[in-house]
């Protein structure tokens, strides 16, 4: 263990918040590790003008080496930068697969033996193989060419849960390499009183309603269409229920979802506010009576954790890997990723109206299982065991 503060390099495709939980993971983890005296830096394929929110880490610790080429997000500057700078770091955390940042770090680490850990962020889940067969074929070619070697040669492949690890091992063959589990968490960033009511003011149609909030990318993986169909099933029996579908339209899918809502006669009972960041996001979470994520595939779900931090009960499917930490709790309804099961879960919540007891339990669940400090300690324990860190 070096006498100086240990240094970690995080490698990620982009810090664009539209990329979802992977980005949040890097920023939150870097912030938490800094509290323990660990110095963090980020290298990304973003272009120099793509300055997304980085309040977690100072600007002089971020290298934006793009813009990358469209194919494989290839970034020629990355390899030369790694050659010159990799030996400055004690550990590399690679966030995500299937892009040049993973291959470039693997190649550089062959010549400069710095311990390298890969966080898959659910990118090996079998659901993706069924969703797009052409993409799966392309990934299979990349797998045999490079990806499985990057996992095989890593110090460890890090999963957020045993469920994610199990899904990953059946996705491609061979899936070799040492595998470990570190539960992911997020910061306690609940809003203050000045931001609490801003969402309701900006969206008056949601006032005095029982607010059901989806917050995430409008992506087929998230089960957005499933949620609209399930809401249509229960809406006629619960006249005050109102659904909010908040998030970036990364797939050009919003128009289809809005058309689906209109076909069900729900155009006045579903709000599409677009992506919500910062105070707008926290205000929506604080106003929600129930957070809903009917995902078909999910690693840790930072939105679910943030909802719990804001004392919002949650309805999630058993495909959200963190659901096992919420089983049999008053704050959580766990369903299958089907229309009927989600509809039954919504009806159960709307009929019971669990109120403050569920909200208190949501907050308790967050503090017990999902605080980012627990994640930081998990990684530090891993580095202590593997590398002899004494921090």
Short mmCIF file of C-alpha atoms in Angstrom, two decimals:
data_model
loop_
_atom_site.label_atom_id
_atom_site.label_comp_id
_atom_site.label_asym_id
_atom_site.label_seq_id
_atom_site.Cartn_x
_atom_site.Cartn_y
_atom_site.Cartn_z
CA UNK A 1 0.00 0.00 0.00
CA UNK A 2 1.59 3.34 -1.04
CA UNK A 3 2.30 5.94 1.65
CA UNK A 4 0.43 8.59 -0.34
CA UNK A 5 -3.32 8.62 -0.75
CA UNK A 6 -4.36 5.78 -3.08
CA UNK A 7 -5.60 6.85 -6.51
CA UNK A 8 -8.43 5.27 -8.48
CA UNK A 9 -9.09 5.81 -12.19
CA UNK A 10 -12.69 5.39 -13.31
CA UNK A 11 -13.07 4.62 -17.04
CA UNK A 12 -16.52 5.20 -18.54
CA UNK A 13 -17.99 5.78 -21.97
CA UNK A 14 -19.73 9.07 -21.10
CA UNK A 15 -20.80 11.22 -18.16
CA UNK A 16 -23.97 12.28 -19.95
CA UNK A 17 -26.77 11.88 -17.35
CA UNK A 18 -29.03 10.48 -20.08
CA UNK A 19 -26.94 7.29 -19.83
CA UNK A 20 -28.64 6.65 -16.50
CA UNK A 21 -27.45 4.74 -13.46
CA UNK A 22 -23.96 3.94 -14.71
CA UNK A 23 -23.07 7.63 -14.70
CA UNK A 24 -24.64 8.16 -11.30
CA UNK A 25 -22.65 5.21 -9.98
CA UNK A 26 -19.33 6.77 -10.95
CA UNK A 27 -20.12 10.17 -9.48
CA UNK A 28 -21.61 8.84 -6.25
CA UNK A 29 -18.86 6.29 -5.67
CA UNK A 30 -16.10 8.83 -6.33
CA UNK A 31 -17.64 11.22 -3.82
CA UNK A 32 -17.97 8.54 -1.13
CA UNK A 33 -14.42 7.24 -1.62
CA UNK A 34 -12.99 10.76 -1.38
CA UNK A 35 -14.27 10.88 2.22
CA UNK A 36 -11.92 8.00 3.01
CA UNK A 37 -8.88 9.76 1.56
CA UNK A 38 -8.98 8.03 -1.83
CA UNK A 39 -8.19 10.28 -4.81
CA UNK A 40 -10.42 9.72 -7.83
CA UNK A 41 -10.07 10.61 -11.50
CA UNK A 42 -12.33 9.92 -14.48
CA UNK A 43 -11.41 9.27 -18.10
CA UNK A 44 -14.26 9.36 -20.59
CA UNK A 45 -14.93 9.30 -24.32
CA UNK A 46 -16.88 12.58 -24.12
CA UNK A 47 -15.68 15.49 -26.21
CA UNK A 48 -13.98 18.45 -24.49
CA UNK A 49 -17.12 20.60 -24.76
CA UNK A 50 -19.45 17.97 -23.28
CA UNK A 51 -19.33 19.23 -19.72
CA UNK A 52 -22.10 17.44 -17.92
CA UNK A 53 -22.79 17.77 -14.20
CA UNK A 54 -19.67 16.77 -12.27
CA UNK A 55 -20.15 18.15 -8.79
CA UNK A 56 -18.72 14.94 -7.39
CA UNK A 57 -15.17 15.52 -8.61
CA UNK A 58 -12.98 18.45 -9.53
CA UNK A 59 -12.56 19.46 -13.16
CA UNK A 60 -8.80 18.87 -13.14
CA UNK A 61 -9.46 15.19 -12.39
CA UNK A 62 -11.61 14.58 -15.49
CA UNK A 63 -10.13 13.78 -18.90
CA UNK A 64 -12.46 14.05 -21.89
CA UNK A 65 -10.62 12.45 -24.79
CA UNK A 66 -13.37 12.31 -27.43
CA UNK A 67 -15.30 12.78 -29.47
CA UNK A 68 -15.20 9.09 -30.40
CA UNK A 69 -16.00 7.50 -33.72
CA UNK A 70 -19.51 6.09 -34.06
CA UNK A 71 -18.32 2.50 -34.53
CA UNK A 72 -17.56 0.91 -31.14
CA UNK A 73 -17.16 4.46 -29.79
CA UNK A 74 -13.53 4.16 -30.83
CA UNK A 75 -11.38 6.96 -29.37
CA UNK A 76 -7.79 7.01 -30.70
CA UNK A 77 -6.57 9.47 -28.04
CA UNK A 78 -7.52 7.09 -25.23
CA UNK A 79 -4.81 4.50 -25.87
CA UNK A 80 -2.01 7.05 -25.97
CA UNK A 81 -3.35 8.77 -22.84
CA UNK A 82 -3.44 5.46 -20.96
CA UNK A 83 0.09 4.66 -22.06
CA UNK A 84 1.33 7.93 -20.56
CA UNK A 85 -0.83 8.03 -17.42
CA UNK A 86 -1.89 4.58 -16.28
CA UNK A 87 1.03 4.10 -13.91
CA UNK A 88 -0.13 7.10 -11.87
CA UNK A 89 -3.02 5.04 -10.47
CA UNK A 90 -3.27 2.21 -7.96
CA UNK A 91 -6.59 0.77 -9.20
CA UNK A 92 -8.72 1.06 -12.34
CA UNK A 93 -12.50 0.70 -12.19
CA UNK A 94 -13.96 0.11 -15.65
CA UNK A 95 -17.67 0.96 -15.79
CA UNK A 96 -19.52 -0.92 -18.50
CA UNK A 97 -18.73 -3.12 -21.49
CA UNK A 98 -19.10 -3.17 -25.28
CA UNK A 99 -17.25 0.10 -25.89
CA UNK A 100 -13.67 1.10 -26.62
CA UNK A 101 -12.93 2.34 -23.09
CA UNK A 102 -13.05 -1.25 -21.80
CA UNK A 103 -10.85 -2.70 -24.55
CA UNK A 104 -8.34 0.16 -24.38
CA UNK A 105 -7.87 -0.18 -20.62
CA UNK A 106 -7.45 -3.97 -20.95
CA UNK A 107 -4.81 -3.52 -23.62
CA UNK A 108 -2.91 -0.88 -21.66
CA UNK A 109 -3.03 -2.94 -18.47
CA UNK A 110 -1.25 -5.80 -20.23
CA UNK A 111 1.86 -3.64 -20.38
CA UNK A 112 1.40 -1.70 -17.13
CA UNK A 113 0.08 -4.14 -14.51
CA UNK A 114 -2.34 -1.95 -12.57
CA UNK A 115 -5.17 -3.88 -10.79
CA UNK A 116 -8.29 -3.61 -12.95
CA UNK A 117 -11.87 -4.23 -11.84
CA UNK A 118 -14.85 -4.28 -14.22
CA UNK A 119 -18.34 -3.21 -13.13
CA UNK A 120 -20.75 -4.66 -15.68
CA UNK A 121 -23.76 -2.51 -14.63
CA UNK A 122 -26.13 -5.23 -15.86
CA UNK A 123 -24.71 -5.08 -19.39
CA UNK A 124 -24.45 -8.89 -19.50
CA UNK A 125 -28.10 -9.47 -18.65
CA UNK A 126 -29.77 -12.09 -20.87
CA UNK A 127 -32.76 -9.83 -21.53
CA UNK A 128 -30.70 -7.83 -24.03
CA UNK A 129 -30.06 -10.98 -26.06
CA UNK A 130 -33.80 -11.46 -26.58
CA UNK A 131 -34.62 -7.80 -27.14
CA UNK A 132 -32.53 -7.24 -30.27
CA UNK A 133 -31.19 -10.27 -32.13
CA UNK A 134 -29.06 -8.21 -34.51
CA UNK A 135 -27.43 -6.41 -31.62
CA UNK A 136 -26.89 -9.76 -29.92
CA UNK A 137 -25.14 -11.12 -32.99
CA UNK A 138 -22.90 -8.06 -33.09
CA UNK A 139 -22.14 -8.43 -29.38
CA UNK A 140 -21.32 -12.10 -29.88
CA UNK A 141 -18.66 -11.15 -32.40
CA UNK A 142 -17.23 -8.54 -30.02
CA UNK A 143 -17.39 -11.06 -27.18
CA UNK A 144 -15.18 -13.57 -28.93
CA UNK A 145 -12.88 -10.90 -30.30
CA UNK A 146 -12.23 -8.96 -27.08
CA UNK A 147 -14.85 -8.69 -24.33
CA UNK A 148 -14.49 -12.08 -22.66
CA UNK A 149 -10.72 -11.54 -22.45
CA UNK A 150 -11.22 -8.26 -20.60
CA UNK A 151 -13.30 -10.07 -17.96
CA UNK A 152 -11.02 -13.10 -17.81
CA UNK A 153 -7.92 -11.00 -17.14
CA UNK A 154 -9.47 -8.57 -14.65
CA UNK A 155 -8.60 -8.66 -10.97
CA UNK A 156 -12.33 -9.21 -10.50
CA UNK A 157 -15.66 -8.65 -12.21
CA UNK A 158 -17.94 -6.74 -9.84
CA UNK A 159 -21.70 -7.35 -9.75
CA UNK A 160 -24.23 -5.44 -7.67
CA UNK A 161 -26.08 -8.57 -6.54
CA UNK A 162 -26.04 -12.35 -6.79
CA UNK A 163 -28.99 -12.13 -9.18
CA UNK A 164 -27.02 -9.94 -11.57
CA UNK A 165 -24.06 -12.31 -11.36
CA UNK A 166 -26.27 -15.32 -12.11
CA UNK A 167 -27.89 -13.59 -15.10
CA UNK A 168 -24.49 -12.61 -16.48
CA UNK A 169 -22.96 -16.07 -16.34
CA UNK A 170 -25.71 -17.42 -18.59
CA UNK A 171 -25.54 -14.60 -21.13
CA UNK A 172 -22.38 -15.47 -23.08
CA UNK A 173 -19.93 -18.36 -23.01
CA UNK A 174 -17.33 -18.62 -21.65
CA UNK A 175 -17.84 -16.10 -18.84
CA UNK A 176 -14.62 -16.69 -16.95
CA UNK A 177 -12.74 -14.66 -14.40
CA UNK A 178 -13.13 -14.05 -10.72
CA UNK A 179 -16.55 -12.68 -9.74
CA UNK A 180 -17.42 -10.66 -6.63
CA UNK A 181 -20.51 -8.85 -5.38
CA UNK A 182 -20.61 -5.32 -3.96
CA UNK A 183 -24.08 -3.90 -3.25
CA UNK A 184 -24.58 -0.50 -4.86
CA UNK A 185 -26.01 2.55 -3.12
CA UNK A 186 -26.53 6.28 -3.56
CA UNK A 187 -26.14 9.48 -1.60
CA UNK A 188 -28.70 10.79 0.84
CA UNK A 189 -29.76 13.79 -1.24
CA UNK A 190 -33.35 14.34 -0.20
CA UNK A 191 -34.66 17.83 -1.14
CA UNK A 192 -35.05 20.72 1.23
CA UNK A 193 -38.28 22.62 1.77
CA UNK A 194 -37.49 25.21 -0.94
CA UNK A 195 -37.65 22.61 -3.73
CA UNK A 196 -40.38 20.33 -2.40
CA UNK A 197 -43.35 21.89 -4.21
CA UNK A 198 -41.79 22.92 -7.51
CA UNK A 199 -42.95 19.84 -9.45
CA UNK A 200 -46.57 20.34 -8.40
CA UNK A 201 -46.38 24.04 -9.31
CA UNK A 202 -44.92 23.28 -12.73
CA UNK A 203 -47.47 20.52 -13.43
CA UNK A 204 -50.79 21.66 -11.95
CA UNK A 205 -52.62 18.63 -13.39
CA UNK A 206 -50.83 16.52 -10.75
CA UNK A 207 -52.08 18.49 -7.73
CA UNK A 208 -54.42 16.74 -5.28
CA UNK A 209 -53.78 13.44 -7.05
CA UNK A 210 -52.38 10.11 -5.94
CA UNK A 211 -49.11 10.44 -7.81
CA UNK A 212 -47.50 7.38 -9.40
CA UNK A 213 -44.01 8.26 -10.62
CA UNK A 214 -41.86 6.51 -13.20
CA UNK A 215 -38.41 8.10 -13.38
CA UNK A 216 -35.91 6.70 -15.86
CA UNK A 217 -35.04 6.43 -19.52
CA UNK A 218 -38.01 5.86 -21.83
CA UNK A 219 -36.60 2.55 -22.98
CA UNK A 220 -38.20 -0.86 -23.67
CA UNK A 221 -35.97 -2.39 -20.99
CA UNK A 222 -37.75 -0.23 -18.39
CA UNK A 223 -41.21 -1.62 -19.19
CA UNK A 224 -42.76 1.78 -20.00
CA UNK A 225 -45.38 0.30 -22.33
CA UNK A 226 -46.18 -2.34 -19.74
CA UNK A 227 -46.76 0.38 -17.13
CA UNK A 228 -49.18 2.34 -19.32
CA UNK A 229 -51.21 -0.82 -20.01
CA UNK A 230 -51.24 -1.73 -16.31
CA UNK A 231 -52.32 1.78 -15.35
CA UNK A 232 -55.13 1.60 -17.90
CA UNK A 233 -56.40 -1.52 -16.13
CA UNK A 234 -56.67 0.13 -12.71
CA UNK A 235 -57.34 3.78 -13.57
CA UNK A 236 -61.10 3.39 -13.96
CA UNK A 237 -61.39 2.17 -10.35
CA UNK A 238 -59.10 4.83 -8.87
CA UNK A 239 -60.17 8.22 -10.17
CA UNK A 240 -57.53 10.26 -8.29
CA UNK A 241 -54.56 8.24 -9.54
CA UNK A 242 -52.24 10.11 -11.93
CA UNK A 243 -49.18 8.65 -13.65
CA UNK A 244 -46.02 10.64 -14.37
CA UNK A 245 -43.60 9.20 -16.97
CA UNK A 246 -40.43 11.25 -16.45
CA UNK A 247 -37.16 10.65 -18.25
CA UNK A 248 -35.09 11.24 -21.38
CA UNK A 249 -36.37 9.81 -24.66
CA UNK A 250 -33.18 7.98 -25.66
CA UNK A 251 -34.95 5.67 -28.14
CA UNK A 252 -37.35 8.09 -29.85
CA UNK A 253 -40.15 6.15 -28.16
CA UNK A 254 -42.09 8.91 -26.40
CA UNK A 255 -44.51 9.57 -29.28
CA UNK A 256 -45.49 5.88 -29.35
CA UNK A 257 -46.01 5.86 -25.59
CA UNK A 258 -48.16 9.00 -25.76
CA UNK A 259 -50.21 7.42 -28.55
CA UNK A 260 -50.64 4.32 -26.39
CA UNK A 261 -51.93 6.49 -23.54
CA UNK A 262 -54.38 8.27 -25.86
CA UNK A 263 -55.67 4.97 -27.22
CA UNK A 264 -56.44 3.93 -23.66
CA UNK A 265 -58.23 7.25 -23.00
CA UNK A 266 -55.58 8.31 -20.47
CA UNK A 267 -54.20 11.43 -22.15
CA UNK A 268 -55.41 13.59 -19.24
CA UNK A 269 -54.14 11.20 -16.58
CA UNK A 270 -50.56 10.65 -17.71
CA UNK A 271 -47.94 13.42 -17.71
CA UNK A 272 -44.74 13.22 -19.76
CA UNK A 273 -42.51 16.01 -18.31
CA UNK A 274 -39.32 14.89 -20.07
CA UNK A 275 -36.03 14.39 -18.20
CA UNK A 276 -35.83 15.72 -14.65
CA UNK A 277 -32.50 16.63 -13.09
CA UNK A 278 -31.41 18.38 -9.92
CA UNK A 279 -34.13 20.11 -7.90
CA UNK A 280 -36.81 19.14 -10.42
CA UNK A 281 -36.01 15.46 -9.93
CA UNK A 282 -35.95 15.67 -6.15
CA UNK A 283 -39.20 17.61 -6.11
CA UNK A 284 -40.93 14.93 -8.20
CA UNK A 285 -39.63 12.17 -5.93
CA UNK A 286 -40.76 14.04 -2.83
CA UNK A 287 -44.23 14.56 -4.30
CA UNK A 288 -44.68 10.94 -5.37
CA UNK A 289 -47.06 8.72 -3.45
CA UNK A 290 -45.55 5.65 -5.16
CA UNK A 291 -42.43 5.21 -7.28
CA UNK A 292 -42.95 2.63 -10.05
CA UNK A 293 -40.28 0.77 -12.03
CA UNK A 294 -41.69 -2.19 -14.02
CA UNK A 295 -38.30 -3.02 -15.53
CA UNK A 296 -37.46 -6.21 -17.43
CA UNK A 297 -33.78 -5.87 -16.53
CA UNK A 298 -32.14 -3.65 -13.93
CA UNK A 299 -28.85 -3.72 -12.07
CA UNK A 300 -29.26 -1.53 -9.00
CA UNK A 301 -31.76 1.23 -10.00
CA UNK A 302 -30.53 4.49 -8.57
CA UNK A 303 -33.97 6.03 -9.06
CA UNK A 304 -35.45 3.41 -6.75
CA UNK A 305 -32.82 4.18 -4.11
CA UNK A 306 -33.43 7.91 -4.46
CA UNK A 307 -37.17 7.38 -4.08
CA UNK A 308 -36.58 5.49 -0.85
CA UNK A 309 -34.30 8.29 0.36
CA UNK A 310 -37.23 10.66 -0.19
CA UNK A 311 -39.51 8.35 1.84
CA UNK A 312 -41.49 7.22 -1.22
CA UNK A 313 -42.80 3.63 -1.26
CA UNK A 314 -41.83 1.68 -4.38
CA UNK A 315 -43.34 -0.83 -6.77
CA UNK A 316 -40.61 -2.70 -8.64
CA UNK A 317 -40.40 -5.99 -10.49
CA UNK A 318 -38.38 -8.99 -9.46
CA UNK A 319 -36.11 -8.20 -12.41
CA UNK A 320 -34.73 -5.20 -10.47
CA UNK A 321 -31.78 -6.88 -8.80
CA UNK A 322 -32.04 -4.89 -5.58
CA UNK A 323 -35.56 -6.22 -4.92
CA UNK A 324 -34.24 -8.97 -2.63
CA UNK A 325 -33.29 -6.32 -0.07
CA UNK A 326 -36.90 -5.10 0.00
CA UNK A 327 -38.82 -8.35 0.31
CA UNK A 328 -41.61 -8.34 2.91
CA UNK A 329 -41.17 -4.67 3.76
CA UNK A 330 -44.18 -2.30 4.07
CA UNK A 331 -42.50 0.18 1.71
CA UNK A 332 -42.20 -2.20 -1.25
CA UNK A 333 -44.47 -4.07 -3.65
CA UNK A 334 -42.58 -6.65 -5.73
CA UNK A 335 -44.24 -7.90 -8.93
CA UNK A 336 -43.46 -9.89 -12.05
CA UNK A 337 -42.63 -7.90 -15.19
CA UNK A 338 -46.06 -8.48 -16.72
CA UNK A 339 -49.07 -6.23 -17.24
CA UNK A 340 -51.32 -8.29 -14.99
CA UNK A 341 -48.84 -8.48 -12.12
CA UNK A 342 -47.99 -4.76 -12.20
CA UNK A 343 -51.71 -3.89 -12.43
CA UNK A 344 -52.39 -6.04 -9.37
CA UNK A 345 -49.59 -4.29 -7.52
CA UNK A 346 -50.90 -0.84 -8.42
CA UNK A 347 -54.42 -1.81 -7.39
CA UNK A 348 -53.14 -3.17 -4.09
CA UNK A 349 -51.37 0.09 -3.30
CA UNK A 350 -54.20 2.38 -4.41
CA UNK A 351 -56.79 0.37 -2.47
CA UNK A 352 -54.74 0.12 0.73
CA UNK A 353 -53.24 3.65 0.74
CA UNK A 354 -50.58 2.63 3.32
CA UNK A 355 -49.68 6.23 4.13
CA UNK A 356 -47.04 7.32 6.62
CA UNK A 357 -46.10 3.85 7.82
CA UNK A 358 -44.89 2.90 4.34
CA UNK A 359 -43.08 6.23 3.95
CA UNK A 360 -41.27 5.78 7.26
CA UNK A 361 -40.24 2.26 6.25
CA UNK A 362 -38.98 3.51 2.87
CA UNK A 363 -36.62 5.91 4.61
CA UNK A 364 -35.50 3.19 7.01
CA UNK A 365 -34.84 0.77 4.12
CA UNK A 366 -32.68 3.35 2.37
CA UNK A 367 -30.55 3.98 5.45
CA UNK A 368 -30.22 0.27 6.16
CA UNK A 369 -29.40 -1.05 2.70
CA UNK A 370 -28.83 1.63 0.06
CA UNK A 371 -26.65 4.44 1.43
CA UNK A 372 -23.54 5.07 -0.69
CA UNK A 373 -21.29 4.86 2.36
CA UNK A 374 -22.03 1.12 2.50
CA UNK A 375 -20.95 0.77 -1.14
CA UNK A 376 -17.70 2.66 -0.50
CA UNK A 377 -16.93 0.39 2.45
CA UNK A 378 -17.65 -2.63 0.26
CA UNK A 379 -15.05 -1.54 -2.30
CA UNK A 380 -12.53 -0.63 0.39
CA UNK A 381 -12.97 -4.08 1.95
CA UNK A 382 -12.35 -5.59 -1.48
CA UNK A 383 -9.16 -3.56 -1.97
CA UNK A 384 -7.99 -4.38 1.56
CA UNK A 385 -8.39 -8.10 0.89
CA UNK A 386 -6.96 -8.08 -2.63
CA UNK A 387 -4.30 -5.39 -2.49
CA UNK A 388 -3.43 -4.98 1.18
CA UNK A 389 -4.84 -1.48 1.53
CA UNK A 390 -4.73 -0.15 5.08
CA UNK A 391 -7.13 2.69 4.69
#
